[in-house]
mmCIF file of C-alpha atoms and ligand atoms in Angstrom:
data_model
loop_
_atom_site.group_PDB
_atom_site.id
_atom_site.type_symbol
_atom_site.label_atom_id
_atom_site.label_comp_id
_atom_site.label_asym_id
_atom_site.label_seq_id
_atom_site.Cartn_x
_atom_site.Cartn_y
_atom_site.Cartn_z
ATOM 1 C CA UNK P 1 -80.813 64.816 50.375
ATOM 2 C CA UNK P 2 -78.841 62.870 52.409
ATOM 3 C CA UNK P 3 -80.698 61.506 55.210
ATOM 4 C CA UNK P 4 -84.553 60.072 55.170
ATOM 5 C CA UNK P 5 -87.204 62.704 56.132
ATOM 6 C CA UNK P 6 -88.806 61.839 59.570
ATOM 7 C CA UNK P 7 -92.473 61.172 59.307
ATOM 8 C CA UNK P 8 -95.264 61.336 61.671
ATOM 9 C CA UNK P 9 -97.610 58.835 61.133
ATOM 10 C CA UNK P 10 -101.240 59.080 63.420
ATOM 11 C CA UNK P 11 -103.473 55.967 64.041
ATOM 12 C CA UNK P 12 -107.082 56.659 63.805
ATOM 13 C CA UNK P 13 -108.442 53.918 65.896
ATOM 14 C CA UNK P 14 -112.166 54.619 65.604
ATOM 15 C CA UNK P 15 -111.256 53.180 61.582
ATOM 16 C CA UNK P 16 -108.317 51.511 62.618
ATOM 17 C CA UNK P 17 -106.274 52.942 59.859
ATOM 18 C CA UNK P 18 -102.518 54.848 59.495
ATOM 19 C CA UNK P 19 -102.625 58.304 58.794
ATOM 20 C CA UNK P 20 -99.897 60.005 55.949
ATOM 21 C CA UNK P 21 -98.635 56.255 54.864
ATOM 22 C CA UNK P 22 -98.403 55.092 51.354
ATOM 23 C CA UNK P 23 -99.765 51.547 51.466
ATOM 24 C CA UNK P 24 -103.634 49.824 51.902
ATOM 25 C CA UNK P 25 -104.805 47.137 51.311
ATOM 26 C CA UNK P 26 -108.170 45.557 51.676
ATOM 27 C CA UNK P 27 -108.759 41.310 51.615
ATOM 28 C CA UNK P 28 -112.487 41.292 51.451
ATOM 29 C CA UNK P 29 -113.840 37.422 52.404
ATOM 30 C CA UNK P 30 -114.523 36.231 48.794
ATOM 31 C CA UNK P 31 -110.295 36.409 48.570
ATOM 32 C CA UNK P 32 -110.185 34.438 51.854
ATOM 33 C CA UNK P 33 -111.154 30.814 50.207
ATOM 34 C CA UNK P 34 -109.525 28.143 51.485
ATOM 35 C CA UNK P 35 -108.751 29.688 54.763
ATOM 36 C CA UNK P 36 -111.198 28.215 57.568
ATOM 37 C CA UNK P 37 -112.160 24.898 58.197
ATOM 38 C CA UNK P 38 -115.395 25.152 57.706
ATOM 39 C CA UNK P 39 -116.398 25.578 54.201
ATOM 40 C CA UNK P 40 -120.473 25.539 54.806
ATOM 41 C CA UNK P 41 -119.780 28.395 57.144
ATOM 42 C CA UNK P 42 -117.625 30.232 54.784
ATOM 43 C CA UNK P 43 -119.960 29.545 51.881
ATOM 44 C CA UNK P 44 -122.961 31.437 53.829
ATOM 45 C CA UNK P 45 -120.867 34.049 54.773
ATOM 46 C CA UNK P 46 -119.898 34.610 50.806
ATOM 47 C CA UNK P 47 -123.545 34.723 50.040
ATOM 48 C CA UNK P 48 -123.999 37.568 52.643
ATOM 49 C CA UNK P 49 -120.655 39.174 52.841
ATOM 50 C CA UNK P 50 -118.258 38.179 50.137
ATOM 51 C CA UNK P 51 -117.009 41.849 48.853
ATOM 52 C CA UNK P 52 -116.905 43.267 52.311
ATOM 53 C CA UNK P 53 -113.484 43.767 53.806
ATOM 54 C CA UNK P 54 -112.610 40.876 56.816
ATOM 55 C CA UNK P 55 -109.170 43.038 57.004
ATOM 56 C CA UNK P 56 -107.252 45.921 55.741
ATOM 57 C CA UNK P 57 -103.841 47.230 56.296
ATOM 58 C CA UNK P 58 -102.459 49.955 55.901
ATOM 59 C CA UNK P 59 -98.640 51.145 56.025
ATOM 60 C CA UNK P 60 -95.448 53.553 55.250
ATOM 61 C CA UNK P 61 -92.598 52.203 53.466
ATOM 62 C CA UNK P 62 -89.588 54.507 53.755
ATOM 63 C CA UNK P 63 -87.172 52.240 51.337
ATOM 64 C CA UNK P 64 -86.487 49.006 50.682
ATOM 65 C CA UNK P 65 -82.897 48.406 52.209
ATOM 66 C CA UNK P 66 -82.719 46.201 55.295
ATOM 67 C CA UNK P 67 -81.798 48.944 57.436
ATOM 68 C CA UNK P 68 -85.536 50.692 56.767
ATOM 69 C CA UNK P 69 -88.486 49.761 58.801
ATOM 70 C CA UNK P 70 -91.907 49.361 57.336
ATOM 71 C CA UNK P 71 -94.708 50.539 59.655
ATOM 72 C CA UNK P 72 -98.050 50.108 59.761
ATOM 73 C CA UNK P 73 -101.743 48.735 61.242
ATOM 74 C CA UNK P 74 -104.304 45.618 60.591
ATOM 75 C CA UNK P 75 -107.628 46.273 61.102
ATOM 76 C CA UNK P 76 -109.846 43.412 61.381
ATOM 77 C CA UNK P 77 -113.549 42.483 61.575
ATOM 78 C CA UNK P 78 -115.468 40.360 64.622
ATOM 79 C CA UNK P 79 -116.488 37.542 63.545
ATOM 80 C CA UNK P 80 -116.298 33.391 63.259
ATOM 81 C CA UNK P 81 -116.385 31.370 60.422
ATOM 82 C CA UNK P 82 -118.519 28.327 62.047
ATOM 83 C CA UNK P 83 -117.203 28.743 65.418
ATOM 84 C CA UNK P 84 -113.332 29.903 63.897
ATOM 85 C CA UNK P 85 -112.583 32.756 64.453
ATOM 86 C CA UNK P 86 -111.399 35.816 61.648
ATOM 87 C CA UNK P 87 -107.719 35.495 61.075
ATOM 88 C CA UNK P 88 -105.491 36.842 58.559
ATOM 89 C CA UNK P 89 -103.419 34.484 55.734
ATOM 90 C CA UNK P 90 -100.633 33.914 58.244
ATOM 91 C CA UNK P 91 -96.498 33.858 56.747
ATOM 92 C CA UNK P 92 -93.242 32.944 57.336
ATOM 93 C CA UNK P 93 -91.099 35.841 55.580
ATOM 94 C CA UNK P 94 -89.546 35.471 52.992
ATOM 95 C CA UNK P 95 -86.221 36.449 54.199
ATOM 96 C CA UNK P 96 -86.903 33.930 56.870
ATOM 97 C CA UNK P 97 -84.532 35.688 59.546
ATOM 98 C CA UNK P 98 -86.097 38.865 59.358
ATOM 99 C CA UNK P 99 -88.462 39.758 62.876
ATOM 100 C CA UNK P 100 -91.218 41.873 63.623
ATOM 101 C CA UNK P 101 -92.798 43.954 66.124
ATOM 102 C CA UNK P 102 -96.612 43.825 66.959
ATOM 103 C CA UNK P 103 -98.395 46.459 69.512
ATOM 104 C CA UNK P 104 -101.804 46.307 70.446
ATOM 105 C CA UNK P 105 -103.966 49.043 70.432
ATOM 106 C CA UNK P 106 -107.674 48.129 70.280
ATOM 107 C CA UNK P 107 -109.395 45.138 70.805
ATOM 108 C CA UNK P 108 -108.411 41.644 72.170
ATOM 109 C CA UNK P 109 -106.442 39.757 69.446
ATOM 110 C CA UNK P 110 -104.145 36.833 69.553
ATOM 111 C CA UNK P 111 -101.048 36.215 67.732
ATOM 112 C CA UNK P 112 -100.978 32.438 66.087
ATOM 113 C CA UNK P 113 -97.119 31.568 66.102
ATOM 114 C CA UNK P 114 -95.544 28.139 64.564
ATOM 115 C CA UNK P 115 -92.039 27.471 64.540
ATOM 116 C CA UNK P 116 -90.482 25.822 61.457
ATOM 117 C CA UNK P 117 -90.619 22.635 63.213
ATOM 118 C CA UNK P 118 -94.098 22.787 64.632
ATOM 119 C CA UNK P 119 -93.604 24.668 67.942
ATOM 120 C CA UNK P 120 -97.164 26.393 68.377
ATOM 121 C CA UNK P 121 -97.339 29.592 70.666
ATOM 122 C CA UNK P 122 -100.098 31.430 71.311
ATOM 123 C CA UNK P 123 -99.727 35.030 72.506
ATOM 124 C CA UNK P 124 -102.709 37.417 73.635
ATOM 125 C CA UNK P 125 -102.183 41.045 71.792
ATOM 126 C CA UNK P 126 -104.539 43.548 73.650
ATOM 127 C CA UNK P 127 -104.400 47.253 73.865
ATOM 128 C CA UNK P 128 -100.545 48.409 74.724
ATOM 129 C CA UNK P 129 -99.018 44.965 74.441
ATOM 130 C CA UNK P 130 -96.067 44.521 72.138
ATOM 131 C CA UNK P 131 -95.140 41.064 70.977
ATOM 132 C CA UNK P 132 -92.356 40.341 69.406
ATOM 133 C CA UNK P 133 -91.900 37.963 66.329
ATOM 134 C CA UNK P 134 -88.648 36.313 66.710
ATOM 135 C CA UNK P 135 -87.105 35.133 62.788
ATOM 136 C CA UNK P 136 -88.005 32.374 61.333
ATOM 137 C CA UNK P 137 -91.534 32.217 63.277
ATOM 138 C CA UNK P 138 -94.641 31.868 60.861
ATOM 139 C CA UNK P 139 -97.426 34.039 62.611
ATOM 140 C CA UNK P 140 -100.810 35.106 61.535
ATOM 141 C CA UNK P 141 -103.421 37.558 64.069
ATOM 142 C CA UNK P 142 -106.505 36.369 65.019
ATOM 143 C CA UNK P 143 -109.875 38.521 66.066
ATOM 144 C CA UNK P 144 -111.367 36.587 69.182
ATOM 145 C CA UNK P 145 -113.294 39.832 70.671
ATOM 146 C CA UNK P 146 -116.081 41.501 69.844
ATOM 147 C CA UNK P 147 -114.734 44.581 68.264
ATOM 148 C CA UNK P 148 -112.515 45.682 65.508
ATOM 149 C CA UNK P 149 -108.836 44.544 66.182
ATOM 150 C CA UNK P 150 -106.186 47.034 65.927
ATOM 151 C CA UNK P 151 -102.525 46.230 65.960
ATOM 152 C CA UNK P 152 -99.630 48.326 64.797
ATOM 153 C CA UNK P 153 -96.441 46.135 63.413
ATOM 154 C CA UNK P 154 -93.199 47.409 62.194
ATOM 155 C CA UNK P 155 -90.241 44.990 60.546
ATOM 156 C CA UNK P 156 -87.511 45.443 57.859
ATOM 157 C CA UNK P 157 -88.780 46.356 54.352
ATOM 158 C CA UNK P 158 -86.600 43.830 52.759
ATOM 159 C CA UNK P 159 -89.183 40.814 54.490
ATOM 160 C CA UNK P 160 -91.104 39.999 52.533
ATOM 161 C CA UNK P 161 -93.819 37.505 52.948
ATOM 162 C CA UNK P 162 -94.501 33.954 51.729
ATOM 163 C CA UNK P 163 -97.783 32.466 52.645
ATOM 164 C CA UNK P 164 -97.291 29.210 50.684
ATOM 165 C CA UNK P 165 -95.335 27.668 53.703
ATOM 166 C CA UNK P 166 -99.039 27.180 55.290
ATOM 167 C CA UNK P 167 -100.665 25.766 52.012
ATOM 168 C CA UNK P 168 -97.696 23.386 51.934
ATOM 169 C CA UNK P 169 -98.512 21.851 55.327
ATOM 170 C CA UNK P 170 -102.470 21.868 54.859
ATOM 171 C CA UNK P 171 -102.791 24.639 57.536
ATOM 172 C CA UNK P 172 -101.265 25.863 60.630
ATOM 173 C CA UNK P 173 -100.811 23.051 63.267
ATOM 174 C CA UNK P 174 -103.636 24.231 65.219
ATOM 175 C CA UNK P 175 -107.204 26.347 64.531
ATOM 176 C CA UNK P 176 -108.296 29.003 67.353
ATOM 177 C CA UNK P 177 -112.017 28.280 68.149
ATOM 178 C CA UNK P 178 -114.900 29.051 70.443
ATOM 179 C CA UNK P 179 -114.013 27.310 73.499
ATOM 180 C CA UNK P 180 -118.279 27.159 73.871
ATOM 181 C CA UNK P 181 -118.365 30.381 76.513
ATOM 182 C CA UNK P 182 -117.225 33.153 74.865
ATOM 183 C CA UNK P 183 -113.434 32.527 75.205
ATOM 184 C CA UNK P 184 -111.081 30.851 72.679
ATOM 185 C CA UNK P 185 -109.300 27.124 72.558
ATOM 186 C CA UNK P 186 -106.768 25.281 70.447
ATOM 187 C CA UNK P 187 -107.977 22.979 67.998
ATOM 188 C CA UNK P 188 -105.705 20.325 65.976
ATOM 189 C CA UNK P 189 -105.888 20.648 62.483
ATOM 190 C CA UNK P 190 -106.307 17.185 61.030
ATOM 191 C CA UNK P 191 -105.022 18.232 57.929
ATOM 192 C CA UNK P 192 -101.429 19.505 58.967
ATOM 193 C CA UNK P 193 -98.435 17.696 57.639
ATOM 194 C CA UNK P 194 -95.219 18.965 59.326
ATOM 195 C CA UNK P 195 -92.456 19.959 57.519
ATOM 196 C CA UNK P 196 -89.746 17.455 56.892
ATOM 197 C CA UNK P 197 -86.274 17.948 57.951
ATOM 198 C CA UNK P 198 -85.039 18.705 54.642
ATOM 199 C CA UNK P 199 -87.412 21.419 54.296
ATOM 200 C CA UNK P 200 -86.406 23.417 57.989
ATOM 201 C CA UNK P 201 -82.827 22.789 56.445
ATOM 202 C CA UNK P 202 -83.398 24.740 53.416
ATOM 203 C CA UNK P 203 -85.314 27.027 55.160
ATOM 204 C CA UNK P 204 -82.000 28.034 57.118
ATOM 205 C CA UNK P 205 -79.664 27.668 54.647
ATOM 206 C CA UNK P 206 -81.415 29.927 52.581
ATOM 207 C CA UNK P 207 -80.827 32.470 55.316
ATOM 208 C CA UNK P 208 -77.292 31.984 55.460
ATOM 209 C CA UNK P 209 -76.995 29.527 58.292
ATOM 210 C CA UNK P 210 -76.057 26.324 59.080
ATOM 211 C CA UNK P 211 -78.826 24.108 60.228
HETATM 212 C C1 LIG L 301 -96.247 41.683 57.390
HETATM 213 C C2 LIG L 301 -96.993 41.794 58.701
HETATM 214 C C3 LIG L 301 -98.428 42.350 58.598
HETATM 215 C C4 LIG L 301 -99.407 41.388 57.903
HETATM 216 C C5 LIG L 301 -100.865 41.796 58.056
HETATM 217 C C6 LIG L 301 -101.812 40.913 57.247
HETATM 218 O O1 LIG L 301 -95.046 41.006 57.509
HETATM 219 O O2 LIG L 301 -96.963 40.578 59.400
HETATM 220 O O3 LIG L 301 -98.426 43.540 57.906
HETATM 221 O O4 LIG L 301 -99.088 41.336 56.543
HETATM 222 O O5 LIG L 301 -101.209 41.725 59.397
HETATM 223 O O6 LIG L 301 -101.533 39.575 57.443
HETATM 224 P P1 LIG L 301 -101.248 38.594 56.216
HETATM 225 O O7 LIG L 301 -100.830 37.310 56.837
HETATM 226 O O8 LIG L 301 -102.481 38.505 55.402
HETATM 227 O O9 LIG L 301 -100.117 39.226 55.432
HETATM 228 ZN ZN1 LIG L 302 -95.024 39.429 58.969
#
């Protein structure tokens, strides 16, 4: 055949999941180590919780060429971690130039952006909001309602993901916590170490461009 079939892909959002994809996968909270600040916190939610899912995803790849789009939702719990609240890993990709699309569709999420050089944004994502994820922007979705968050996200299938960029600076720049009445604040992380000029360099070179 020539030309990709057209597919028709429904989101269920009572389970938050994409119908007639081919991809899902589950991070339960015992592979989520490492991830909040808090380790107590974590720790008692491992004795309680550890094998239940925190967030799933679920997608459609129609090819791997840059020119094909992979599709597909996050689901992801309630919850705080001490008083952080459920994210997910967080990347840069790893074709650094490539962007991506986020729409909301359930719940009240926010999208954690940080620039290669420490620029923080900090976009809401509710229900029928897109937000777009320009190259080269490390983001990660964060769960600061009460009730599963539901976003759909499409970007090229030859992305990728790396999620060591975040290990290497000892966290994103800042931690999204309970601002202490229900609503959510920015929190330095005292463990961030920015990422030295040599590093942003490489980052774009690898891309093909000139710093
Ligand atoms: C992939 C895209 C999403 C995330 C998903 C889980 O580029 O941004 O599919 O993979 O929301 O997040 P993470 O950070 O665990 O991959
Ligand atoms: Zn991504």
């Amino acid at each position: 055949m020539r030309f990709d079939e057209p597919r028709l892909c429904p989101v269920d959002l009572g389970t938050g999941l994409l119908g007639a994809g081919d991809g899902h996968y589950r991070k339960t909270f015992a592979d989520l180590k490492g991830l909040y600040a808090d380790e107590q916190a974590f720790s008692a939610i491992l004795a309680e919780r550890a094998d239940e899912v925190a967030y799933e995803v679920t997608s459609y790849t129609p090819g791997g060429a840059v020119s094909d789009l992979i599709v597909g939702v996050t689901r992801m719990e309630p919850g705080k971690v001490g008083n952080e609240y459920f994210l997910t890993r967080g990347h840069i990709h790893a074709r650094a130039n490539r962007p991506e699309v986020y729409y909301g569709q359930k719940g009240h999420g926010l999208m954690q952006l940080e620039s290669p050089d420490g620029e923080v944004r900090i976009l809401e994502v509710g229900p029928q909001a897109i937000c777009y994820v320009p190259p080269f922007w490390i983001h990660r979705s964060i769960n600061v309602g009460d009730e599963d968050l539901v976003m759909m996200f499409t970007y090229p299938a030859d992305s990728g993901q790396d999620y060591g960029i975040i290990e290497r600076s000892g966290g994103m720049k800042v931690r999204i916590v309970d601002d202490g009445n229900g609503g959510w604040a920015q929190q330095p992380n005292p463990d961030y170490v920015p990422r030295s000029a040599a590093t942003i360099e490489k980052l774009l070179h690898d891309a093909g461009l000139a710093a």
